[in-house]
mmCIF file of C-alpha atoms in Angstrom:
data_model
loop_
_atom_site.group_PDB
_atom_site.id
_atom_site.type_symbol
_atom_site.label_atom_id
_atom_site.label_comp_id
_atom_site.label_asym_id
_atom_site.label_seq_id
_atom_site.Cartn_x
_atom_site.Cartn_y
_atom_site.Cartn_z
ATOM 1 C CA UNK A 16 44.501 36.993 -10.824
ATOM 2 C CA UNK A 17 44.274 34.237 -13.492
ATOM 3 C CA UNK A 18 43.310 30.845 -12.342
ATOM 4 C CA UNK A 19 46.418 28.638 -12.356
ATOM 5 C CA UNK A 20 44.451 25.400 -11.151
ATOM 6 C CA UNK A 21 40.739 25.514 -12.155
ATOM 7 C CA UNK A 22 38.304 24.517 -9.601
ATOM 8 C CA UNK A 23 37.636 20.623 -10.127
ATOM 9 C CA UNK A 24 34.289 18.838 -10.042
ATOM 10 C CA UNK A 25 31.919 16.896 -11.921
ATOM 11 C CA UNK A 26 30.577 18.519 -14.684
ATOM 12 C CA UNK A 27 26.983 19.863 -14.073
ATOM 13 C CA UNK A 28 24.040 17.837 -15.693
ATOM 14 C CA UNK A 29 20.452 18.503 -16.890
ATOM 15 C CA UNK A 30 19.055 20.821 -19.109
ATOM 16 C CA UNK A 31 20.902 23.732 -17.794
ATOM 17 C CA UNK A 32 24.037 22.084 -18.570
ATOM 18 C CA UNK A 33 25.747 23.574 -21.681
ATOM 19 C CA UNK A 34 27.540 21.091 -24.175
ATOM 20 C CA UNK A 35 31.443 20.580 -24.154
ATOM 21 C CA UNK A 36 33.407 22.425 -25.703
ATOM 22 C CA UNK A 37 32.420 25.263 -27.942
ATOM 23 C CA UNK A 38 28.814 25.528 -26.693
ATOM 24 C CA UNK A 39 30.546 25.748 -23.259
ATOM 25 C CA UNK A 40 33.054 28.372 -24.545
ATOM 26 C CA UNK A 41 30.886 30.507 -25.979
ATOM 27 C CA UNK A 42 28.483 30.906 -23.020
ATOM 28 C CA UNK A 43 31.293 32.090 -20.580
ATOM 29 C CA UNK A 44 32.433 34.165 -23.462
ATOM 30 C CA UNK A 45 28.661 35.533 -23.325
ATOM 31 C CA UNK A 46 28.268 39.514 -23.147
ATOM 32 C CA UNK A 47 24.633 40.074 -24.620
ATOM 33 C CA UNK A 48 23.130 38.467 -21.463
ATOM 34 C CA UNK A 49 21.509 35.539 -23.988
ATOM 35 C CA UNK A 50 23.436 32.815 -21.317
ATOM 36 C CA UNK A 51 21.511 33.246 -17.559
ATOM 37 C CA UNK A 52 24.136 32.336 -14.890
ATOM 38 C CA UNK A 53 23.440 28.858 -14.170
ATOM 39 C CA UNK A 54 24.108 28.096 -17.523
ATOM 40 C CA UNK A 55 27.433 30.418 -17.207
ATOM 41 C CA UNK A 56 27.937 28.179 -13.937
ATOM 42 C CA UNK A 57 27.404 24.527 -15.497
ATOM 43 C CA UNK A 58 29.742 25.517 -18.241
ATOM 44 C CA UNK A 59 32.502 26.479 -16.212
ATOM 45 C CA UNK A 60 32.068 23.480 -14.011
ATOM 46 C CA UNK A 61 32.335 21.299 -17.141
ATOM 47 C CA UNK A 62 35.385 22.950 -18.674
ATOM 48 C CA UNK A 63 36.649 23.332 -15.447
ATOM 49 C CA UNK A 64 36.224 18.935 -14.510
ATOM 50 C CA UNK A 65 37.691 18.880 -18.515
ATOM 51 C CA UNK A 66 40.753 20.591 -17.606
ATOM 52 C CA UNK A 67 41.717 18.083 -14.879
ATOM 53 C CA UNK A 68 42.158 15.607 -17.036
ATOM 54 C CA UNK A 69 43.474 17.034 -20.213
ATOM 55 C CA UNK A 70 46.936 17.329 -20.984
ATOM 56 C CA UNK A 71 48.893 20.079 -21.686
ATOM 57 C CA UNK A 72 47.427 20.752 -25.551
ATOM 58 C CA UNK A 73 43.797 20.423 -24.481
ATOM 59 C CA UNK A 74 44.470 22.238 -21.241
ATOM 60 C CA UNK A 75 46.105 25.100 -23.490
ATOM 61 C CA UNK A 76 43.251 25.290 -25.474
ATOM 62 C CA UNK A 77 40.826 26.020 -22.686
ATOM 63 C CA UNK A 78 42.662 28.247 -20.812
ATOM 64 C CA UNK A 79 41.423 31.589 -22.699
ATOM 65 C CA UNK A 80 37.886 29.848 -21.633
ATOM 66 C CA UNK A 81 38.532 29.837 -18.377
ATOM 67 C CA UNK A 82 41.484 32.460 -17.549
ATOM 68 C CA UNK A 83 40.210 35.310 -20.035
ATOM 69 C CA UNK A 84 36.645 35.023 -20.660
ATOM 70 C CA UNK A 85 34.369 37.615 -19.547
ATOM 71 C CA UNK A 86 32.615 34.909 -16.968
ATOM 72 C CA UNK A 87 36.248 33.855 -15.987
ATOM 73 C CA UNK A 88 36.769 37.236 -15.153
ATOM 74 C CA UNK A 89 33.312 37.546 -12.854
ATOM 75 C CA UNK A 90 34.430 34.332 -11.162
ATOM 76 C CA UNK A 91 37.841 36.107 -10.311
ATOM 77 C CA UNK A 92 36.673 39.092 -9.395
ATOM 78 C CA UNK A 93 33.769 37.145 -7.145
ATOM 79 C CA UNK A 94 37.066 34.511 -5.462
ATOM 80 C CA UNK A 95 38.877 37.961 -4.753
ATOM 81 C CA UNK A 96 36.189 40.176 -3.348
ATOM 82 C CA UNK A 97 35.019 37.062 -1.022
ATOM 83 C CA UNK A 98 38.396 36.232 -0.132
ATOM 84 C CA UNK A 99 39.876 39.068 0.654
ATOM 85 C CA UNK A 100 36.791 39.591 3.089
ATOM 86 C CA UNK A 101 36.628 36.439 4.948
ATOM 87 C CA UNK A 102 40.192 37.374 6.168
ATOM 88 C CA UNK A 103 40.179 37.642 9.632
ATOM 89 C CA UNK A 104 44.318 37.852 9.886
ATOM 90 C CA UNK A 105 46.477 35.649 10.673
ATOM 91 C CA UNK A 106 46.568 35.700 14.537
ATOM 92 C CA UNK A 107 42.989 35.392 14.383
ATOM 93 C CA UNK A 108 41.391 32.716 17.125
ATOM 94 C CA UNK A 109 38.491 30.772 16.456
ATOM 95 C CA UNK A 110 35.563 31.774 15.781
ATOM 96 C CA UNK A 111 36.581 34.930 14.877
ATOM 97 C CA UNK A 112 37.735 33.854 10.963
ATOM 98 C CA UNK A 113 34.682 31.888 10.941
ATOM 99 C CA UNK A 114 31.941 34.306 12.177
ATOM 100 C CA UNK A 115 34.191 37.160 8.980
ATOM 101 C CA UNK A 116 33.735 34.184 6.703
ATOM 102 C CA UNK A 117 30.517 34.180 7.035
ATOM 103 C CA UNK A 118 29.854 38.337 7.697
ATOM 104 C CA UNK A 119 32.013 38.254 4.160
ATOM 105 C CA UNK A 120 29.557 35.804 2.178
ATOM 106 C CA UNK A 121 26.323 37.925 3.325
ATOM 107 C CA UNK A 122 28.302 41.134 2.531
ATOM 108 C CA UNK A 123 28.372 39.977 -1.574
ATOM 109 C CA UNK A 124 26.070 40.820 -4.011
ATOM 110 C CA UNK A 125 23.067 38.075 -5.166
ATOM 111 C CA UNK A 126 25.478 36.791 -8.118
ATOM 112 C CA UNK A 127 29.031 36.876 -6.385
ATOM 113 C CA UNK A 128 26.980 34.727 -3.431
ATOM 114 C CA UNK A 129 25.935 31.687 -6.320
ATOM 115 C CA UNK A 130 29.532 31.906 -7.499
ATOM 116 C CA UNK A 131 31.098 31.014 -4.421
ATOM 117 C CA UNK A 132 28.608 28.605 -2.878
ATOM 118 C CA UNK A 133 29.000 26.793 -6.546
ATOM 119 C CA UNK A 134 32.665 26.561 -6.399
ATOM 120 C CA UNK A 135 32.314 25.655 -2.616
ATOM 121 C CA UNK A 136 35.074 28.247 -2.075
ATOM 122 C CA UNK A 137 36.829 27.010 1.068
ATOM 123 C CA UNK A 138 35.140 23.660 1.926
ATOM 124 C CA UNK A 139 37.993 21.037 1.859
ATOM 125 C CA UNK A 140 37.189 17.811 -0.542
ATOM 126 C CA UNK A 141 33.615 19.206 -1.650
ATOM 127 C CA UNK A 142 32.495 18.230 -4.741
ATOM 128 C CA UNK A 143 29.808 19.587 -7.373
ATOM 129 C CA UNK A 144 28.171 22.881 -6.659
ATOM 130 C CA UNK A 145 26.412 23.696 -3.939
ATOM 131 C CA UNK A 146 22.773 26.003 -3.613
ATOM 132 C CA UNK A 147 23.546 29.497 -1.631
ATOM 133 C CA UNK A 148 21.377 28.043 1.122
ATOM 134 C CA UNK A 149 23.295 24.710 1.510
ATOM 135 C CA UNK A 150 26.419 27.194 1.666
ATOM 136 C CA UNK A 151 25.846 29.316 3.795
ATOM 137 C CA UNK A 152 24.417 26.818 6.333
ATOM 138 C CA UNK A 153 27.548 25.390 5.905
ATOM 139 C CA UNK A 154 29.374 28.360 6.949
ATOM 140 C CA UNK A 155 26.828 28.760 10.243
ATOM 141 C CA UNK A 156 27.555 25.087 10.988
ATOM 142 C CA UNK A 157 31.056 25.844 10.945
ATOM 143 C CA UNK A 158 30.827 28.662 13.275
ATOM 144 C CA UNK A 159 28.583 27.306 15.302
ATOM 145 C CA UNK A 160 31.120 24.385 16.086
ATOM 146 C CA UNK A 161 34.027 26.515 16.538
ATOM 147 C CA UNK A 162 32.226 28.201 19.223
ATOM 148 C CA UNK A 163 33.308 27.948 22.988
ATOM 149 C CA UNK A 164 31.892 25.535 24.939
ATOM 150 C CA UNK A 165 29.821 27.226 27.537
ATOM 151 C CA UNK A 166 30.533 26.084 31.169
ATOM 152 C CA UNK A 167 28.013 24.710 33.984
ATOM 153 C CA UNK A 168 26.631 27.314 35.987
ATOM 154 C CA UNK A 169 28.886 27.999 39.298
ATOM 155 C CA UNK A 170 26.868 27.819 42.963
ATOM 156 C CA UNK A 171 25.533 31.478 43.478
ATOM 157 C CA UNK A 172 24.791 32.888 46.753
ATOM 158 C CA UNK A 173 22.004 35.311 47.257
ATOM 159 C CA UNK A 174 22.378 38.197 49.793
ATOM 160 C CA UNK A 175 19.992 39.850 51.753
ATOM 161 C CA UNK A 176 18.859 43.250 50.786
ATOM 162 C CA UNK A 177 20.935 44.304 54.245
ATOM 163 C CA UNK A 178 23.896 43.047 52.894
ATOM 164 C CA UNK A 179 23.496 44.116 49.584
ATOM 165 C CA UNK A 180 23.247 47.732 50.999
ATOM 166 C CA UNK A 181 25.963 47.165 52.856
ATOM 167 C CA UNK A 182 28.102 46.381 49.819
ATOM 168 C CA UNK A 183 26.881 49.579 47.840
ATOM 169 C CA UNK A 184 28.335 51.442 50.606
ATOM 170 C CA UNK A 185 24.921 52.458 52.554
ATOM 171 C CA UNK A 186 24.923 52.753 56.368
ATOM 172 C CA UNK A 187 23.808 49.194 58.284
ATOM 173 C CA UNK A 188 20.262 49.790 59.530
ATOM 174 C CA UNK A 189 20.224 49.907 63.214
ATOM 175 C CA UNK A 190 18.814 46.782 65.464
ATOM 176 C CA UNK A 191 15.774 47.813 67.063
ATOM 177 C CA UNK A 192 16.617 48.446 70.858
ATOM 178 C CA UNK A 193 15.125 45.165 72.918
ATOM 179 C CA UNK A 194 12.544 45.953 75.226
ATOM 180 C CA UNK A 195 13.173 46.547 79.176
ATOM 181 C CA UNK A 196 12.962 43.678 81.132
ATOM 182 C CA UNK A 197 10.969 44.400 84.627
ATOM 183 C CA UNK A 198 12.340 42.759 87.656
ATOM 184 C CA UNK A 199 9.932 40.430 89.304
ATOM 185 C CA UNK A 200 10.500 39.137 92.601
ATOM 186 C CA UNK A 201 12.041 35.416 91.380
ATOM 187 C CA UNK A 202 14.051 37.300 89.384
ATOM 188 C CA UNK A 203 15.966 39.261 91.900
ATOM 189 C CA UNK A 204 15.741 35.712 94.188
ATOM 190 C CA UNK A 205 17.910 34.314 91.214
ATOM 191 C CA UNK A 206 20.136 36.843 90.582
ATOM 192 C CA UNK A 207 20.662 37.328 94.662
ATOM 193 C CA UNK A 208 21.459 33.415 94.610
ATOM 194 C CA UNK A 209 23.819 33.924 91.630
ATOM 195 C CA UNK A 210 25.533 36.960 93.368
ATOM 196 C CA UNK A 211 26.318 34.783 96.531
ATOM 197 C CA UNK A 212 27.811 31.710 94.619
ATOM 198 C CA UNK A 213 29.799 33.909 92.871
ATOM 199 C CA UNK A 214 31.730 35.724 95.679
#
């Protein structure tokens, strides 16, 4: 997949930064490993912010740079394999594409992971590069907000270990029989005076 529309930022600074244009050229066009990635990285970024506001002779003359290159080519192949794996389809509900975003950027190897958090692959409006740490937190912030809000706790009832029994199915343990009464002589007066005021 070529890149139509380079990625767009500022071009990196500092002394990793690789001068515009053929310095920049010639380290994404860097095989014999002389060009570490950040350097790779800045370059891109700076021929990539120099393409968004060249016209069409300029742009034509750094599209080999950053189409064909071999570090083009890593970038690609980086976009594609991260891409590809964040999908979580297209009925997906958050934060199920959020929670495969992020499974997808811990899936990729050391290098694919700096490519995307520097092109801040999927963050709408973000500008410069970003560390793999500040990405990926970014990614955990975003699926920590799509998550569901948990609700308050309902009123629970606890039953007794009788009912609990009861409701596994086990017999209800029997009431202990109450004690006999013996008759004593007021209470046969009473129940002698109740008998009589009842008939």
């Amino acid at each position: 997949m070529k890149i139509a529309q380079p990625y767009s930022t500022e071009a990196a600074s500092g002394a990793s930064a690789v001068a515009y244009p053929g310095g920049a050229a010639a380290a994404l066009n860097d095989t014999a490993g002389a060009v570490g990635l950040d350097q790779k990285l800045s370059a891109y970024h700076a021929l990539s912010s120099r393409w968004a506001g060249a016209g069409h002779a300029e742009r034509a003359s750094l599209a080999p740079a950053l189409n064909d290159s071999p570090f083009a080519k890593t970038v690609q192949s980086a976009l594609n394999t991260f891409t590809k794996a964040a999908w979580a389809g297209s009925d997906a509900a958050p934060p199920a594409p959020q929670a495969q975003a992020l499974k997808a950027f811990d899936g990729l190897s050391e290098t694919d992971q700096t490519i995307v958090a520097s092109l801040q692959v999927g963050v709408p409006g973000a500008r410069g590069p970003a560390t793999v740490g500040d990405y990926r937190a970014r990614l955990q912030s975003d699926l920590d907000a799509a998550q569901p809000a948990t609700s308050a706790p309902r009123d629970t009832v606890t039953l007794s270990p009788e009912a609990q029994a009861r409701l596994a199915g086990a017999a209800a343990p029997e009431t202990p029989a109450a004690p006999p009464v013996e008759a004593t002589p007021q209470m046969a007066a009473a129940l002698s005076a109740y008998g009589k005021a009842a008939g």
